[in-house]
Amino acid sequence: MFVLVNLKTYPCDPVAVAEAVRDVNEDTDARVAVAPQATHIERVAETGAETWAQHVDPIEHGSNTGHTIAESVADAGAIGTLINHSEQRRKLADIDGAVQAAQRADLETVVCANNPAQIGAAAALGPDAVAVEPPALIGTGTPVSQADPDIVEDAVEAAENVDSDVSVLCGAGISTGDDVVAAGDLGAEGVLLASGVAKADDPQAALEDLVEPL
């Protein structure tokens, strides 16, 4: 299972969370990674934790003030990037361009989507993985695997029907090891979460709880 922790813009210590990710990753069969803010990528990567970007834009080097270019996050130490998170939605053409930009910089890609139909469309763009995240459940502590398990199973089927090489993650409300196990039982190969770790008093303990049943 792949456990990807998105720190969003929460007021946590990204280095401390990264150190927890690194330490837990060394003691589990799961793959654990962290996605800090763009300005923190280099410091986080220096801890040895697997580091991802939260977003890249569909651009090349040039006149792109205020944008995030894939090569820059790769140079800073990221090995992958989220694309089209519910809090950073993009049109399909821009998602396609961002996937291509990430591939140009040798970054792994996880494209987020709201529902199985969008998962199918995202899978057709050739990312490494897609993540189904119903926006209404994000940050609620109620996992999609519990609130509506059919969404996860249908997302897995939708991706499989388009490209069997594209992995499916699920997110929204993931906060415990039982949530991770339930996601796997429904066919997901990983989970995307944020507040369950980023807002925890003890991020390492939260991570250990997540991977303990695996």
mmCIF file of C-alpha atoms in Angstrom:
data_model
loop_
_atom_site.group_PDB
_atom_site.id
_atom_site.type_symbol
_atom_site.label_atom_id
_atom_site.label_comp_id
_atom_site.label_asym_id
_atom_site.label_seq_id
_atom_site.Cartn_x
_atom_site.Cartn_y
_atom_site.Cartn_z
ATOM 1 C CA MET A 1 0.000 0.000 0.000
ATOM 2 C CA PHE A 2 1.084 3.535 -0.809
ATOM 3 C CA VAL A 3 0.384 6.124 1.900
ATOM 4 C CA LEU A 4 0.776 9.688 0.632
ATOM 5 C CA VAL A 5 0.467 12.462 3.221
ATOM 6 C CA ASN A 6 -0.537 15.845 1.795
ATOM 7 C CA LEU A 7 0.457 18.665 4.148
ATOM 8 C CA LYS A 8 -1.601 21.245 2.226
ATOM 9 C CA THR A 9 -0.944 24.636 3.881
ATOM 10 C CA TYR A 10 -1.512 23.383 7.414
ATOM 11 C CA PRO A 11 0.633 25.122 10.072
ATOM 12 C CA CYS A 12 2.619 21.994 10.873
ATOM 13 C CA ASP A 13 6.393 21.556 10.921
ATOM 14 C CA PRO A 14 7.058 19.970 7.498
ATOM 15 C CA VAL A 15 10.504 18.723 8.479
ATOM 16 C CA ALA A 16 9.191 17.030 11.628
ATOM 17 C CA VAL A 17 6.429 15.326 9.648
ATOM 18 C CA ALA A 18 8.957 14.314 6.983
ATOM 19 C CA GLU A 19 11.226 12.776 9.609
ATOM 20 C CA ALA A 20 8.264 10.798 10.919
ATOM 21 C CA VAL A 21 7.434 9.664 7.369
ATOM 22 C CA ARG A 22 11.036 8.582 6.846
ATOM 23 C CA ASP A 23 11.221 6.651 10.108
ATOM 24 C CA VAL A 24 7.874 4.905 9.689
ATOM 25 C CA ASN A 25 8.645 4.057 6.072
ATOM 26 C CA GLU A 26 11.791 2.227 7.201
ATOM 27 C CA ASP A 27 9.804 0.004 9.587
ATOM 28 C CA THR A 28 6.863 -1.017 7.384
ATOM 29 C CA ASP A 29 6.167 -2.859 4.162
ATOM 30 C CA ALA A 30 3.997 0.071 3.085
ATOM 31 C CA ARG A 31 5.397 2.889 0.974
ATOM 32 C CA VAL A 32 5.021 6.180 2.856
ATOM 33 C CA ALA A 33 5.579 9.618 1.301
ATOM 34 C CA VAL A 34 4.853 13.277 2.033
ATOM 35 C CA ALA A 35 3.749 16.231 -0.114
ATOM 36 C CA PRO A 36 4.757 19.569 1.474
ATOM 37 C CA GLN A 37 4.243 23.068 0.144
ATOM 38 C CA ALA A 38 6.467 23.899 -2.833
ATOM 39 C CA THR A 39 8.744 26.163 -0.787
ATOM 40 C CA HIS A 40 9.404 23.326 1.679
ATOM 41 C CA ILE A 41 10.221 20.564 -0.831
ATOM 42 C CA GLU A 42 13.994 20.901 -0.636
ATOM 43 C CA ARG A 43 14.129 20.891 3.176
ATOM 44 C CA VAL A 44 11.747 17.959 3.337
ATOM 45 C CA ALA A 45 13.648 15.962 0.718
ATOM 46 C CA GLU A 46 16.866 16.480 2.666
ATOM 47 C CA THR A 47 15.416 14.407 5.535
ATOM 48 C CA GLY A 48 15.436 11.342 3.308
ATOM 49 C CA ALA A 49 11.643 11.068 3.234
ATOM 50 C CA GLU A 50 10.043 10.292 -0.116
ATOM 51 C CA THR A 51 8.905 13.742 -1.197
ATOM 52 C CA TRP A 52 6.124 14.766 -3.589
ATOM 53 C CA ALA A 53 4.868 18.098 -4.874
ATOM 54 C CA GLN A 54 1.275 19.128 -4.311
ATOM 55 C CA HIS A 55 0.902 20.547 -7.823
ATOM 56 C CA VAL A 56 2.718 21.351 -11.061
ATOM 57 C CA ASP A 57 1.503 23.516 -13.921
ATOM 58 C CA PRO A 58 1.274 22.486 -17.590
ATOM 59 C CA ILE A 59 4.131 24.749 -18.640
ATOM 60 C CA GLU A 60 7.719 24.772 -19.863
ATOM 61 C CA HIS A 61 10.499 27.200 -18.959
ATOM 62 C CA GLY A 62 9.580 30.743 -19.962
ATOM 63 C CA SER A 63 7.259 33.621 -19.108
ATOM 64 C CA ASN A 64 5.094 31.977 -16.451
ATOM 65 C CA THR A 65 5.079 34.252 -13.412
ATOM 66 C CA GLY A 66 3.656 32.623 -10.298
ATOM 67 C CA HIS A 67 3.477 29.125 -11.761
ATOM 68 C CA THR A 68 5.132 25.921 -10.575
ATOM 69 C CA ILE A 69 7.239 24.146 -13.192
ATOM 70 C CA ALA A 70 7.827 20.409 -12.932
ATOM 71 C CA GLU A 71 11.583 20.667 -13.396
ATOM 72 C CA SER A 72 11.884 22.985 -10.397
ATOM 73 C CA VAL A 73 10.150 20.642 -7.971
ATOM 74 C CA ALA A 74 12.222 17.750 -9.328
ATOM 75 C CA ASP A 75 15.413 19.756 -8.849
ATOM 76 C CA ALA A 76 14.318 20.486 -5.265
ATOM 77 C CA GLY A 77 14.065 16.762 -4.536
ATOM 78 C CA ALA A 78 10.489 15.744 -5.318
ATOM 79 C CA ILE A 79 10.031 12.388 -7.033
ATOM 80 C CA GLY A 80 6.334 12.786 -7.816
ATOM 81 C CA THR A 81 3.428 15.209 -7.849
ATOM 82 C CA LEU A 82 -0.281 15.413 -7.223
ATOM 83 C CA ILE A 83 -2.341 16.857 -10.061
ATOM 84 C CA ASN A 84 -5.914 18.202 -9.984
ATOM 85 C CA HIS A 85 -6.519 17.945 -6.238
ATOM 86 C CA SER A 86 -10.035 19.056 -5.283
ATOM 87 C CA GLU A 87 -8.515 22.251 -3.880
ATOM 88 C CA GLN A 88 -6.544 22.862 -7.099
ATOM 89 C CA ARG A 89 -8.934 21.800 -9.848
ATOM 90 C CA ARG A 90 -7.960 22.050 -13.507
ATOM 91 C CA LYS A 91 -9.610 21.575 -16.896
ATOM 92 C CA LEU A 92 -8.957 18.282 -18.640
ATOM 93 C CA ALA A 93 -6.544 19.830 -21.148
ATOM 94 C CA ASP A 94 -4.522 21.351 -18.308
ATOM 95 C CA ILE A 95 -4.471 18.040 -16.427
ATOM 96 C CA ASP A 96 -3.158 16.381 -19.580
ATOM 97 C CA GLY A 97 -0.509 19.086 -19.913
ATOM 98 C CA ALA A 98 0.512 18.748 -16.271
ATOM 99 C CA VAL A 99 0.880 14.961 -16.607
ATOM 100 C CA GLN A 100 3.088 15.495 -19.664
ATOM 101 C CA ALA A 101 5.119 18.155 -17.843
ATOM 102 C CA ALA A 102 5.639 15.822 -14.889
ATOM 103 C CA GLN A 103 6.685 12.975 -17.159
ATOM 104 C CA ARG A 104 9.149 15.306 -18.889
ATOM 105 C CA ALA A 105 10.761 15.912 -15.482
ATOM 106 C CA ASP A 106 10.675 12.197 -14.544
ATOM 107 C CA LEU A 107 8.106 12.793 -11.797
ATOM 108 C CA GLU A 108 5.560 10.156 -10.821
ATOM 109 C CA THR A 109 1.970 11.349 -11.066
ATOM 110 C CA VAL A 110 -1.230 10.917 -9.084
ATOM 111 C CA VAL A 111 -4.222 12.592 -10.712
ATOM 112 C CA CYS A 112 -7.100 13.263 -8.320
ATOM 113 C CA ALA A 113 -10.755 13.042 -9.327
ATOM 114 C CA ASN A 114 -14.142 13.304 -7.642
ATOM 115 C CA ASN A 115 -15.924 10.207 -8.918
ATOM 116 C CA PRO A 116 -15.504 7.049 -11.020
ATOM 117 C CA ALA A 117 -16.428 8.748 -14.300
ATOM 118 C CA GLN A 118 -13.689 11.323 -13.781
ATOM 119 C CA ILE A 119 -11.296 8.546 -12.731
ATOM 120 C CA GLY A 120 -11.801 6.922 -16.125
ATOM 121 C CA ALA A 121 -11.077 10.187 -17.919
ATOM 122 C CA ALA A 122 -7.992 10.786 -15.776
ATOM 123 C CA ALA A 123 -6.680 7.265 -16.350
ATOM 124 C CA ALA A 124 -6.840 7.857 -20.100
ATOM 125 C CA LEU A 125 -4.193 10.573 -19.728
ATOM 126 C CA GLY A 126 -1.559 8.015 -18.726
ATOM 127 C CA PRO A 127 -0.645 8.958 -15.135
ATOM 128 C CA ASP A 128 1.026 6.493 -12.808
ATOM 129 C CA ALA A 129 -2.000 6.550 -10.513
ATOM 130 C CA VAL A 130 -5.364 8.172 -9.943
ATOM 131 C CA ALA A 131 -6.990 9.009 -6.606
ATOM 132 C CA VAL A 132 -10.734 9.140 -6.049
ATOM 133 C CA GLU A 133 -11.679 11.766 -3.446
ATOM 134 C CA PRO A 134 -15.297 12.888 -3.003
ATOM 135 C CA PRO A 135 -14.863 16.557 -1.962
ATOM 136 C CA ALA A 136 -17.667 16.435 0.608
ATOM 137 C CA LEU A 137 -15.709 13.922 2.693
ATOM 138 C CA ILE A 138 -12.328 15.654 2.657
ATOM 139 C CA GLY A 139 -11.257 16.539 6.198
ATOM 140 C CA THR A 140 -14.340 14.999 7.802
ATOM 141 C CA GLY A 141 -12.730 11.931 9.342
ATOM 142 C CA THR A 142 -15.360 9.782 7.610
ATOM 143 C CA PRO A 143 -13.569 7.662 4.999
ATOM 144 C CA VAL A 144 -15.059 7.140 1.557
ATOM 145 C CA SER A 145 -14.610 3.384 2.076
ATOM 146 C CA GLN A 146 -17.200 3.658 4.870
ATOM 147 C CA ALA A 147 -19.455 6.425 3.551
ATOM 148 C CA ASP A 148 -19.806 5.022 0.025
ATOM 149 C CA PRO A 149 -17.638 1.969 -0.728
ATOM 150 C CA ASP A 150 -19.187 1.631 -4.186
ATOM 151 C CA ILE A 151 -17.301 4.775 -5.233
ATOM 152 C CA VAL A 152 -13.972 3.071 -4.567
ATOM 153 C CA GLU A 153 -14.928 -0.186 -6.268
ATOM 154 C CA ASP A 154 -16.385 1.659 -9.267
ATOM 155 C CA ALA A 155 -13.269 3.849 -9.503
ATOM 156 C CA VAL A 156 -11.042 0.757 -9.555
ATOM 157 C CA GLU A 157 -13.194 -0.735 -12.305
ATOM 158 C CA ALA A 158 -13.231 2.516 -14.296
ATOM 159 C CA ALA A 159 -9.442 2.776 -14.249
ATOM 160 C CA GLU A 160 -9.024 -0.920 -15.074
ATOM 161 C CA ASN A 161 -11.302 -0.564 -18.086
ATOM 162 C CA VAL A 162 -9.155 2.260 -19.466
ATOM 163 C CA ASP A 163 -5.602 1.310 -18.489
ATOM 164 C CA SER A 164 -4.796 -1.594 -16.194
ATOM 165 C CA ASP A 165 -1.346 -0.132 -15.489
ATOM 166 C CA VAL A 166 -2.827 2.870 -13.663
ATOM 167 C CA SER A 167 -3.017 2.332 -9.901
ATOM 168 C CA VAL A 168 -6.006 3.584 -7.909
ATOM 169 C CA LEU A 169 -5.721 5.357 -4.573
ATOM 170 C CA CYS A 170 -8.582 6.614 -2.455
ATOM 171 C CA GLY A 171 -8.737 9.625 -0.225
ATOM 172 C CA ALA A 172 -11.093 11.800 1.823
ATOM 173 C CA GLY A 173 -11.555 11.078 5.501
ATOM 174 C CA ILE A 174 -8.701 8.555 5.830
ATOM 175 C CA SER A 175 -7.361 8.685 9.396
ATOM 176 C CA THR A 176 -6.846 5.175 10.811
ATOM 177 C CA GLY A 177 -5.231 1.878 9.953
ATOM 178 C CA ASP A 178 -8.679 0.332 9.585
ATOM 179 C CA ASP A 179 -9.449 2.932 6.904
ATOM 180 C CA VAL A 180 -6.324 1.913 4.990
ATOM 181 C CA VAL A 181 -7.182 -1.784 5.234
ATOM 182 C CA ALA A 182 -10.746 -1.098 4.073
ATOM 183 C CA ALA A 183 -9.420 0.831 1.070
ATOM 184 C CA GLY A 184 -7.224 -2.122 0.133
ATOM 185 C CA ASP A 185 -10.122 -4.561 0.527
ATOM 186 C CA LEU A 186 -12.075 -2.479 -2.006
ATOM 187 C CA GLY A 187 -9.240 -2.691 -4.552
ATOM 188 C CA ALA A 188 -7.288 0.488 -3.894
ATOM 189 C CA GLU A 189 -3.500 0.263 -3.935
ATOM 190 C CA GLY A 190 -2.965 3.239 -1.680
ATOM 191 C CA VAL A 191 -4.468 6.158 0.187
ATOM 192 C CA LEU A 192 -4.166 9.911 0.072
ATOM 193 C CA LEU A 193 -4.659 11.746 3.364
ATOM 194 C CA ALA A 194 -3.860 15.053 5.026
ATOM 195 C CA SER A 195 -5.334 16.237 8.317
ATOM 196 C CA GLY A 196 -5.101 12.818 9.984
ATOM 197 C CA VAL A 197 -1.326 13.266 10.059
ATOM 198 C CA ALA A 198 -0.661 16.956 9.372
ATOM 199 C CA LYS A 199 -2.926 18.097 12.221
ATOM 200 C CA ALA A 200 -2.038 15.287 14.632
ATOM 201 C CA ASP A 201 -0.340 16.148 17.940
ATOM 202 C CA ASP A 202 2.068 13.277 17.249
ATOM 203 C CA PRO A 203 2.459 12.718 13.467
ATOM 204 C CA GLN A 204 4.682 9.678 13.943
ATOM 205 C CA ALA A 205 2.159 7.957 16.173
ATOM 206 C CA ALA A 206 -0.582 8.746 13.648
ATOM 207 C CA LEU A 207 1.491 7.251 10.845
ATOM 208 C CA GLU A 208 2.345 4.173 12.892
ATOM 209 C CA ASP A 209 -1.369 3.627 13.517
ATOM 210 C CA LEU A 210 -2.046 3.920 9.782
ATOM 211 C CA VAL A 211 0.455 1.278 8.728
ATOM 212 C CA GLU A 212 0.291 -1.047 11.751
ATOM 213 C CA PRO A 213 -2.418 -3.347 10.289
ATOM 214 C CA LEU A 214 -0.651 -3.707 6.952
#
